[in-house]
Short mmCIF file of C-alpha atoms in Angstrom, two decimals:
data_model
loop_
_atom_site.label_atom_id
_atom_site.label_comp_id
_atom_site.label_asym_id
_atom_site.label_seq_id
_atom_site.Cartn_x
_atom_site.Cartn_y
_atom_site.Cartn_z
CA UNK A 1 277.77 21.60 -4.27
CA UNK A 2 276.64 18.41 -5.35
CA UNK A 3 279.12 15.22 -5.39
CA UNK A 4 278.78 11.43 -6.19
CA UNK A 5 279.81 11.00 -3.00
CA UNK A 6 277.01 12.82 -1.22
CA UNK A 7 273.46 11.09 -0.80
CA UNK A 8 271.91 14.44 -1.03
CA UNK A 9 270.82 15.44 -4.68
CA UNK A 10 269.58 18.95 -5.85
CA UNK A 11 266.33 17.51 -7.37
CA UNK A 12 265.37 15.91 -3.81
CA UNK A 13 262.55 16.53 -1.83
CA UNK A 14 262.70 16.33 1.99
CA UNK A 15 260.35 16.58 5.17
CA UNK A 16 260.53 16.07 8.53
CA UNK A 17 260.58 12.69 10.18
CA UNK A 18 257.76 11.67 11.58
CA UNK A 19 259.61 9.82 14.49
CA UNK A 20 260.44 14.00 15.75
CA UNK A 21 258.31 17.09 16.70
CA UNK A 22 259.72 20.28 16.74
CA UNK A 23 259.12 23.30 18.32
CA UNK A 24 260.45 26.83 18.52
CA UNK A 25 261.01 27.88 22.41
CA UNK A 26 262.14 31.83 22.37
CA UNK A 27 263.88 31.75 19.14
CA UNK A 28 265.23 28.01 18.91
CA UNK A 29 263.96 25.13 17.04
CA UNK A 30 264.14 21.93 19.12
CA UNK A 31 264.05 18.82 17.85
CA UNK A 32 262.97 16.18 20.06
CA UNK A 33 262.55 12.07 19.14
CA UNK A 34 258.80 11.07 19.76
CA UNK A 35 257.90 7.61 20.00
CA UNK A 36 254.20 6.19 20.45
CA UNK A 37 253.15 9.40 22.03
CA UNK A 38 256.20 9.79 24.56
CA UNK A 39 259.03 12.13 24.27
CA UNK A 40 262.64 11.51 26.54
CA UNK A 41 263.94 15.22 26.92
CA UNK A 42 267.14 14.39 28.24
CA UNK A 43 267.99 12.13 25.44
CA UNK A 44 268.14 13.73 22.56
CA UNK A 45 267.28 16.99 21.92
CA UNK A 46 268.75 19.38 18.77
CA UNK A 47 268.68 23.14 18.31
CA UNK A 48 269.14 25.08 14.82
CA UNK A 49 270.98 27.56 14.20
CA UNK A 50 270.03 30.39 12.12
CA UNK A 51 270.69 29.16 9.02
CA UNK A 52 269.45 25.69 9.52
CA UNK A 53 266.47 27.33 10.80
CA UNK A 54 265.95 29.05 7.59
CA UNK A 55 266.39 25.60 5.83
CA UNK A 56 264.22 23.84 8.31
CA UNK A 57 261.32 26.24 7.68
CA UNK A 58 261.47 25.59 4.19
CA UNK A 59 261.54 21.58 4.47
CA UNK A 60 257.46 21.47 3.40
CA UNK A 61 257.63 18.37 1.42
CA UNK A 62 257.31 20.59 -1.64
CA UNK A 63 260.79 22.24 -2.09
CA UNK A 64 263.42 20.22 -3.67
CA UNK A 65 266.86 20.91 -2.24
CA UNK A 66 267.75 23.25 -5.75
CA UNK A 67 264.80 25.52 -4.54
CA UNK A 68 265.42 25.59 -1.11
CA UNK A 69 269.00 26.77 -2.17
CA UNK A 70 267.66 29.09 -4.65
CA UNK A 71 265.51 30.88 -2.28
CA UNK A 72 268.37 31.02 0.50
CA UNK A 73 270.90 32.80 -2.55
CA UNK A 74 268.36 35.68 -2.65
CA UNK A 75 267.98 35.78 1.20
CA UNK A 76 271.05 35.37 2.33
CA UNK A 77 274.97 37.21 0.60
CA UNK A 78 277.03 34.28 0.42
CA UNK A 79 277.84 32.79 -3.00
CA UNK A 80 275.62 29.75 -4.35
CA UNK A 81 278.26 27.67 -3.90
CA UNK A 82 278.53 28.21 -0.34
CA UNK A 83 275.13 27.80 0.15
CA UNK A 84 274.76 24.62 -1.48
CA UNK A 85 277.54 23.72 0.27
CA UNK A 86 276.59 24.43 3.53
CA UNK A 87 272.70 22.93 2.55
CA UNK A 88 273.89 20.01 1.82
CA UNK A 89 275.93 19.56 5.34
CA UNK A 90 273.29 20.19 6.85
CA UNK A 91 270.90 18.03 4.97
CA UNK A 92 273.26 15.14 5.41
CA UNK A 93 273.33 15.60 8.90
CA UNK A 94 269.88 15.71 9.38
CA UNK A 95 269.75 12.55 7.26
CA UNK A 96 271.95 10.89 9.24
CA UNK A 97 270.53 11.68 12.65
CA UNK A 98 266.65 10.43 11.51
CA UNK A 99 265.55 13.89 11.93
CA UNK A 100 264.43 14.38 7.96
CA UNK A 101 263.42 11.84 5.37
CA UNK A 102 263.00 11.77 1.48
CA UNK A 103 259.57 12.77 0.78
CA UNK B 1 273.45 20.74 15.21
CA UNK B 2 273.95 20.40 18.87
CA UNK B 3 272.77 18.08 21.87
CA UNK B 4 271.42 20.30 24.23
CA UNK B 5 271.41 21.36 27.74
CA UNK B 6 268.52 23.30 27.86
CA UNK B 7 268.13 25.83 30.61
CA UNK B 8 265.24 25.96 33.21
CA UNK B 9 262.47 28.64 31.36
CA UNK B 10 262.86 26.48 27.60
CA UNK B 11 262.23 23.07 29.77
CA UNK B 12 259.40 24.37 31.02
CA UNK B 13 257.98 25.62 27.38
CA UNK B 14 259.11 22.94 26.01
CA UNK B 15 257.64 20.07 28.15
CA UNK B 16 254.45 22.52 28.85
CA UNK B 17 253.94 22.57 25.04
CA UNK B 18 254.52 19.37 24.01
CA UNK B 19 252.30 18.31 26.59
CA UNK B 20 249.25 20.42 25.46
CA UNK B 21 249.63 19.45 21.95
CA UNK B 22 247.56 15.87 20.59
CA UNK B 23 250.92 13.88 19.56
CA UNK B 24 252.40 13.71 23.10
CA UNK B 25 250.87 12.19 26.07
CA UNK B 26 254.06 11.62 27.91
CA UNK B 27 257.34 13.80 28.87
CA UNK B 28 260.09 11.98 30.68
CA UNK B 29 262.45 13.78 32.39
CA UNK B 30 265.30 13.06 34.71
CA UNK B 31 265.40 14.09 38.45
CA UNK B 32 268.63 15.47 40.14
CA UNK B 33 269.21 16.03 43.88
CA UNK B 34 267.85 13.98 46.82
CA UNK B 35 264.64 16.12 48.13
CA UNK B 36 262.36 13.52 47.03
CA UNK B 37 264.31 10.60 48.11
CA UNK B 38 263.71 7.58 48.78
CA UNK B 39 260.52 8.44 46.66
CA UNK B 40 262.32 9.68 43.94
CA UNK B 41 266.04 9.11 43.76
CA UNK B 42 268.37 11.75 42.02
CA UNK B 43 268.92 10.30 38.65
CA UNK B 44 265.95 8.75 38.15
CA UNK B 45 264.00 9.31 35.06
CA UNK B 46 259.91 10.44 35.71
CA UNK B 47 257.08 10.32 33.42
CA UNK B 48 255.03 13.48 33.03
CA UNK B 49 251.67 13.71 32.51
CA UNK B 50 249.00 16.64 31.06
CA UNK B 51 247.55 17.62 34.21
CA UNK B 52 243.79 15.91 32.92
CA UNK B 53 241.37 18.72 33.48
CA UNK B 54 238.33 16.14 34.63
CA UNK B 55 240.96 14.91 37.57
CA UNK B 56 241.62 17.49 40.29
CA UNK B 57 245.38 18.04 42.09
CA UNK B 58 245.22 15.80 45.20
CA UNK B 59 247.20 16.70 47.75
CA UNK B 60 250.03 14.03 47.76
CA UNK B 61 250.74 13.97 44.31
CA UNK B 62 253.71 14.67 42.28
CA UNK B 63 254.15 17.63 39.99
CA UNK B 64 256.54 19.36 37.69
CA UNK B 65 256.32 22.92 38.38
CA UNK B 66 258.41 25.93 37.69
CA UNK B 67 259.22 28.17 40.77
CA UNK B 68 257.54 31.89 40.03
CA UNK B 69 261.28 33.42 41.76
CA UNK B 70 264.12 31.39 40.50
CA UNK B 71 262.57 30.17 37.40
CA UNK B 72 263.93 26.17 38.24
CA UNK B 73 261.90 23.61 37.62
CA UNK B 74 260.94 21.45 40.72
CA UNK B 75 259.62 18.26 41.01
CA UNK B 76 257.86 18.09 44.60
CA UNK B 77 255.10 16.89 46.28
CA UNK B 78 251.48 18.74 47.00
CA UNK B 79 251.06 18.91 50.58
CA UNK B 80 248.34 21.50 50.55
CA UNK B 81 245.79 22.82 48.34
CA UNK B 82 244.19 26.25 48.39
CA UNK B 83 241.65 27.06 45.90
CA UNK B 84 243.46 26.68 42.78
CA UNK B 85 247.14 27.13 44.16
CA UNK B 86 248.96 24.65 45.56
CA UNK B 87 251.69 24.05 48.27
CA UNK B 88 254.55 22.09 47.22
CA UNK B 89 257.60 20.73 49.10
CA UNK B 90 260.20 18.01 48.40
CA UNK B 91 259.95 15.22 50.82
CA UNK B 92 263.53 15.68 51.94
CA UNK B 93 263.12 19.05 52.50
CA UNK B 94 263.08 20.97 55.52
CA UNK B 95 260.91 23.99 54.07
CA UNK B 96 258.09 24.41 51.85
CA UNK B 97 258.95 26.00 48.05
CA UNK B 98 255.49 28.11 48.83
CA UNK B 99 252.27 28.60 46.45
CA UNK B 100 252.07 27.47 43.08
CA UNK B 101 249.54 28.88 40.63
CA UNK B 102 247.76 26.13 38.24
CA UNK B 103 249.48 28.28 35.28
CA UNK B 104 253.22 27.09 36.91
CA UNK B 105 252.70 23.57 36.51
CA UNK B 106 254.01 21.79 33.75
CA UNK B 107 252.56 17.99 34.56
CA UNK B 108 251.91 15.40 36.90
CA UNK B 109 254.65 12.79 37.94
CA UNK B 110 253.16 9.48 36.72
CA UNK B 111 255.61 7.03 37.08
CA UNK B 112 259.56 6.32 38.13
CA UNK B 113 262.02 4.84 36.07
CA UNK B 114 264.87 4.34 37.72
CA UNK B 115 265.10 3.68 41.80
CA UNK B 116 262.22 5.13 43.45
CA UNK B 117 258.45 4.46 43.51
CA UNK B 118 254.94 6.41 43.42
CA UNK B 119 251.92 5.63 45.42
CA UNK B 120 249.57 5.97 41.86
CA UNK B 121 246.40 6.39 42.81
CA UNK B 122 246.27 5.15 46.17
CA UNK B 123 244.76 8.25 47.33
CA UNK B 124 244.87 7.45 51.41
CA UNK B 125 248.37 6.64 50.95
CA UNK B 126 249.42 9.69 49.44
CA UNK B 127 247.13 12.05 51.82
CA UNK B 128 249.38 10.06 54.71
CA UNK B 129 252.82 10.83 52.52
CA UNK B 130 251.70 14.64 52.08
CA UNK B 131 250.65 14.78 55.44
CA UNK B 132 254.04 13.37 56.59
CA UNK B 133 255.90 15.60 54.43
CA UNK B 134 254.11 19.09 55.38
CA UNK B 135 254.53 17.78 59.11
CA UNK B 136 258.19 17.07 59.37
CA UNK B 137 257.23 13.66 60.63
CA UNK B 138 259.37 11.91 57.02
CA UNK B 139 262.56 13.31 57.07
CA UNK B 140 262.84 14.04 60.97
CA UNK B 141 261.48 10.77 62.04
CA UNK B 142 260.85 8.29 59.85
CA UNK B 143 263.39 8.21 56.91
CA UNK B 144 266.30 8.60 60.34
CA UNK B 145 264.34 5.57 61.45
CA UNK B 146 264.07 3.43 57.86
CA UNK B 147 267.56 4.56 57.51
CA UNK B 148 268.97 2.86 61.29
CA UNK B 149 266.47 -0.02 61.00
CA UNK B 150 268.16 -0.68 57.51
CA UNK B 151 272.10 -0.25 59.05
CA UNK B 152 270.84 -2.61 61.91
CA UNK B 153 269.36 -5.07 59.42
CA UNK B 154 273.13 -5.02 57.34
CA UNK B 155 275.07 -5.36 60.03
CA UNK B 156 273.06 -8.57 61.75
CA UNK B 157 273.21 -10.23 57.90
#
C-alpha cells in the first residue's frame, strides 16, 4: 500500500547494495556487509525468510516495486493489498539497514 | 529480517564460499574458548585467509577447519602433516582433534584482533610452536612456567 509517509514508491527500482554479498547456504539467503574485500561474520549477518526471499530474487535492477508486487499476487494467495503491504515493509527495512539501494 | 546466530555446517559454507569467490579476500571471525591461549585468546576476532594454492600448509600454522564428527568449526594449530591431511590440535589442549582432509578446511588464520598474537611467517618459530604443541612441552611446561614467572613478577612489583 503506498503512503506519503513511506519512502518506498510503486514506480521504484531497487538492487542490492554493493557494500553486501549474499549467498544462499541450504535454503537461506545471508546477507553479509563487505568492505574493501573483507567480510566480519559475527557482525552483521541477515537471513530471509520465504517471502523476502521471493522479493530478494526479484531485486534485478529491472523490476520496479509495482512489478515485483504484481508478480508475487500471481505467485502467492494473499490479496494485493497485503502484498504491497508486506513489500513495502520489507523494502523499507532493507532500505534502512543499507542492504538495497535505488537503482 | 533477523541477526543471526548461525550454526556450525552454514559457517563453514558460508566463510568457505565467500572465500573462494573474487570479492572477498578476508573472513573475520571470532574465537571462543581458551585452547589456543595465550596465542589466541577466547574472544578475539581472527582474520581468515583462502588457503593460496602456490603456498603449502606448514606445520605450525593456524587454520579454520570443520571437524568431519561433530561438524564444529575449530580453529587449531597444524602440528603434523601427512600427505595432504593434516593433524591439528589447540595449543591448550591435551589431545589432538585427529586428521583433517584439505576439503575440511575453510582458511588460514592470518592475523589476531583482539589479545593474542601469530608468529606470520616466521616459519622456524612456528615449526618450534607446533613442535611444542604436538609434544606436550606448552601447556605442561611452559605456559605453567610463563604463568608462575608472571605471578612472581606481580607480586615483587
Amino acid at each position: 500500500m503506498e503512503t506519503n509517509r513511506s519512502p518506498i514508491q510503486l514506480n521504484d527500482v531497487y538492487q542490492p547494495a554493493k557494500k553486501i554479498i549474499a549467498r544462499e547456504i541450504e535454503g537461506e539467503i545471508i546477507i553479509v556487509p563487505i568492505e574493501s574485500g573483507i567480510v566480519d561474520i559475527d557482525d552483521a549477518l541477515y537471513s530471509l525468510n520465504e517471502t523476502a526471499r521471493a522479493v530478494w530474487n526479484l531485486l534485478d535492477q529491472k523490476k520496479s516495486v509495482k512489478t515485483i508486487c504484481s508478480m508475487l499476487c500471481d505467485r502467492y494467495d494473499a490479496s494485493p493489498g497485503e502484498i504491497e503491504q508486506d513489500v513495502f515493509s520489507l523494502l523499507e527495512g532493507l532500505v534502512h539497514l543499507n542492504i538495497i539501494t535505488k537503482a | 529480517m533477523n541477526k543471526l546466530c548461525l550454526p556450525d555446517s552454514h559457517v563453514y559454507e558460508l566463510i568457505k564460499n565467500l572465500l573462494h569467490s573474487d570479492s572477498v579476500h578476508q573472513a573475520n571471525i571470532t574465537v571462543h574458548g581458551r585452547s589456543m591461549s595465550p596465542f589466541i585468546k577466547s574472544g578475539s576476532i581472527v582474520a581468515l585467509k583462502p588457503v593460496n594454492p602456490r603456498r603449502n600448509i606448514r606445520i605450525g600454522d593456524v587454520l579454520a577447519a570443520r571437524h568431519l564428527d561433530s561438524g564444529t568449526v575449530l580453529v587449531h594449530r597444524v602440528i603434523w602433516i601427512k600427505k595432504d591431511r593434516f593433524l591439528l590440535k589447540g595449543d591448550n589442549n591435551l589431545k589432538t582433534d585427529g586428521w583433517f582432509s584439505k576439503n575440511s578446511i575453510i582458511g588460514l588464520v592470518d592475523n589476531v584482533y583482539g589479545q593474542g598474537f601469530m608468529a606470520g611467517n616466521r616459519r622456524l618459530l612456528n615449526f618450534f610452536i607446533a613442535a611444542a604443541s604436538g609434544t606436550g612441552l606448552l601447556n605442561v611446561f611452559l605456559f605453567p612456567l610463563f604463568r608462575t614467572a608472571k605471578r612472581a613478577l606481580v607480586k615483587n612489583e
